């Protein structure tokens, strides 16, 4: 799916990355714990989270995450916004809860970046 | 600097940029950045001050995280997944769930930790790079 399609599907607002909406993504990882994101998320995946601090963007940058989706209507702090602009990572925000975001994306073919821990 | 969460991760971003310029393989850069980042979070979370040292030799990357701080009384316990002494502030940042050192170890090819209570902690990690790419 493209970010453009994802925006539509999730009724999301694009806060950063309007110019990157053509990007294709196939996998995603959902977590509020950045250490778990670091351990398990893979490059090119979506990061779906309810956290809004700058560490979300740092984590995404370290892992070459494609884009960040903030659920439950969460919006990035000013510092987070600036950092995301700097490192050029798209941020979308949606009012759907994380379960709904994951479910909707899954139904459209997006898969977890890993299925289970301990597997690749 | 310990306790300053505002710029936590900046050193790791710089490391990533440098390694990209050298032209290392993506997965090697990712491992190095991840290891540096978790180390940086540890320093910011638990130490008074610290430094991250990066050394790149033809077949590997060495990252050292050296801090002055409280040290770790029981390293074996600290290495257990889920063991944490993190405060609320650290947890709000999405860390402090007792995964940091485990992550650092599992993404490093060589991992060495030493610590002295009341003095500080020294981590040394080596990440191997495939020599084929480095010759280019």
Tab-separated table of N, CA and C in Angstrom, chain A residues 32-36 38-43 51 53-56 58-64 87, chain B residues 5 7-10 12-13 16 20 30 33-34 37-38 41 92-95 97 99-100 103 107:
chain	number	residue	atom	x	y	z
A	32	UNK	N	4.474	0.697	21.976
A	32	UNK	CA	4.769	1.943	22.678
A	32	UNK	C	6.116	1.837	23.390
A	33	UNK	N	6.702	0.677	23.323
A	33	UNK	CA	7.995	0.469	23.975
A	33	UNK	C	9.099	0.510	22.925
A	34	UNK	N	9.905	1.561	22.979
A	34	UNK	CA	10.899	1.770	21.931
A	34	UNK	C	11.981	0.690	21.921
A	35	UNK	N	12.290	0.136	23.091
A	35	UNK	CA	13.277	-0.948	23.123
A	35	UNK	C	12.784	-2.162	22.332
A	36	UNK	N	11.503	-2.413	22.372
A	36	UNK	CA	10.957	-3.520	21.590
A	36	UNK	C	10.947	-3.178	20.103
A	38	UNK	N	13.174	-1.346	18.696
A	38	UNK	CA	14.578	-1.531	18.312
A	38	UNK	C	14.913	-3.005	18.136
A	39	UNK	N	14.339	-3.826	18.985
A	39	UNK	CA	14.654	-5.252	18.921
A	39	UNK	C	13.999	-5.945	17.731
A	40	UNK	N	12.809	-5.525	17.364
A	40	UNK	CA	12.034	-6.341	16.422
A	40	UNK	C	11.620	-5.684	15.107
A	41	UNK	N	11.528	-4.369	15.063
A	41	UNK	CA	11.034	-3.735	13.832
A	41	UNK	C	12.094	-3.794	12.739
A	42	UNK	N	11.654	-3.877	11.515
A	42	UNK	CA	12.595	-4.006	10.395
A	42	UNK	C	12.553	-2.759	9.511
A	43	UNK	N	13.639	-2.557	8.777
A	43	UNK	CA	13.759	-1.392	7.903
A	43	UNK	C	12.616	-1.369	6.892
A	51	UNK	N	3.081	6.805	21.365
A	51	UNK	CA	4.049	7.723	21.968
A	51	UNK	C	4.293	8.903	21.034
A	53	UNK	N	7.014	11.422	21.856
A	53	UNK	CA	8.243	12.145	22.188
A	53	UNK	C	9.312	11.967	21.098
A	54	UNK	N	10.384	12.767	21.159
A	54	UNK	CA	11.404	12.717	20.100
A	54	UNK	C	12.061	11.346	19.942
A	55	UNK	N	12.043	10.546	21.016
A	55	UNK	CA	12.678	9.224	20.917
A	55	UNK	C	11.985	8.321	19.896
A	56	UNK	N	10.711	8.593	19.626
A	56	UNK	CA	10.007	7.826	18.597
A	56	UNK	C	10.675	8.062	17.243
A	58	UNK	N	13.802	9.277	16.775
A	58	UNK	CA	15.175	8.743	16.839
A	58	UNK	C	15.171	7.250	16.555
A	59	UNK	N	14.263	6.564	17.225
A	59	UNK	CA	14.163	5.119	17.040
A	59	UNK	C	13.862	4.787	15.585
A	60	UNK	N	12.919	5.500	15.014
A	60	UNK	CA	12.543	5.266	13.609
A	60	UNK	C	13.729	5.543	12.691
A	61	UNK	N	14.483	6.575	13.006
A	61	UNK	CA	15.630	6.947	12.182
A	61	UNK	C	16.718	5.869	12.245
A	62	UNK	N	16.998	5.411	13.459
A	62	UNK	CA	18.016	4.381	13.637
A	62	UNK	C	17.675	3.140	12.814
A	63	UNK	N	16.396	2.810	12.746
A	63	UNK	CA	15.969	1.572	12.097
A	63	UNK	C	15.598	1.734	10.629
A	64	UNK	N	15.691	2.934	10.084
A	64	UNK	CA	15.219	3.202	8.718
A	64	UNK	C	13.744	2.823	8.553
A	87	UNK	N	15.101	14.761	9.950
A	87	UNK	CA	15.520	13.458	9.424
A	87	UNK	C	14.581	12.969	8.315
B	5	UNK	N	17.409	14.374	28.468
B	5	UNK	CA	16.755	13.508	27.497
B	5	UNK	C	16.520	14.197	26.157
B	7	UNK	N	18.363	15.630	23.881
B	7	UNK	CA	19.162	15.284	22.706
B	7	UNK	C	19.578	13.820	22.667
B	8	UNK	N	18.949	13.020	23.508
B	8	UNK	CA	19.293	11.597	23.513
B	8	UNK	C	19.070	11.013	22.132
B	9	UNK	N	20.083	10.409	21.606
B	9	UNK	CA	19.975	9.810	20.273
B	9	UNK	C	20.737	10.582	19.230
B	10	UNK	N	21.151	11.779	19.585
B	10	UNK	CA	21.844	12.617	18.609
B	10	UNK	C	23.200	12.020	18.220
B	12	UNK	N	23.998	8.924	18.236
B	12	UNK	CA	23.760	7.755	17.383
B	12	UNK	C	23.418	8.164	15.959
B	13	UNK	N	22.664	9.246	15.832
B	13	UNK	CA	22.345	9.748	14.489
B	13	UNK	C	23.627	10.163	13.774
B	16	UNK	N	25.507	7.161	12.691
B	16	UNK	CA	24.853	6.594	11.507
B	16	UNK	C	25.273	7.348	10.244
B	20	UNK	N	27.363	5.837	7.103
B	20	UNK	CA	26.775	5.895	5.760
B	20	UNK	C	27.779	6.475	4.772
B	30	UNK	N	22.805	-0.282	10.617
B	30	UNK	CA	21.622	-0.374	11.472
B	30	UNK	C	21.964	-0.977	12.832
B	33	UNK	N	24.084	1.582	14.790
B	33	UNK	CA	23.271	2.716	15.256
B	33	UNK	C	22.394	2.283	16.429
B	34	UNK	N	21.849	1.085	16.320
B	34	UNK	CA	20.970	0.562	17.367
B	34	UNK	C	21.730	0.359	18.687
B	37	UNK	N	22.609	3.686	20.117
B	37	UNK	CA	21.415	4.368	20.619
B	37	UNK	C	20.986	3.836	21.987
B	38	UNK	N	20.923	2.533	22.128
B	38	UNK	CA	20.566	1.956	23.433
B	38	UNK	C	21.608	2.344	24.483
B	41	UNK	N	20.970	5.927	25.453
B	41	UNK	CA	19.802	6.009	26.341
B	41	UNK	C	20.200	5.602	27.764
B	92	UNK	N	8.483	7.003	30.297
B	92	UNK	CA	7.657	7.856	29.415
B	92	UNK	C	8.285	8.018	28.043
B	93	UNK	N	9.617	7.895	27.977
B	93	UNK	CA	10.300	8.008	26.694
B	93	UNK	C	10.186	6.729	25.865
B	94	UNK	N	9.626	5.688	26.459
B	94	UNK	CA	9.487	4.426	25.727
B	94	UNK	C	10.630	3.466	25.991
B	95	UNK	N	11.359	3.748	27.079
B	95	UNK	CA	12.468	2.862	27.457
B	95	UNK	C	12.277	2.409	28.895
B	97	UNK	N	12.317	-0.704	30.114
B	97	UNK	CA	11.581	-1.945	30.333
B	97	UNK	C	12.533	-3.116	30.507
B	99	UNK	N	15.201	-3.921	28.589
B	99	UNK	CA	15.590	-4.558	27.329
B	99	UNK	C	16.905	-4.004	26.773
B	100	UNK	N	17.354	-2.886	27.308
B	100	UNK	CA	18.488	-2.172	26.723
B	100	UNK	C	19.737	-3.015	26.561
B	103	UNK	N	19.275	-5.968	24.262
B	103	UNK	CA	19.289	-5.560	22.854
B	103	UNK	C	20.710	-5.304	22.377
B	107	UNK	N	22.516	-7.539	19.352
B	107	UNK	CA	22.848	-6.957	18.050
B	107	UNK	C	24.355	-6.786	17.855
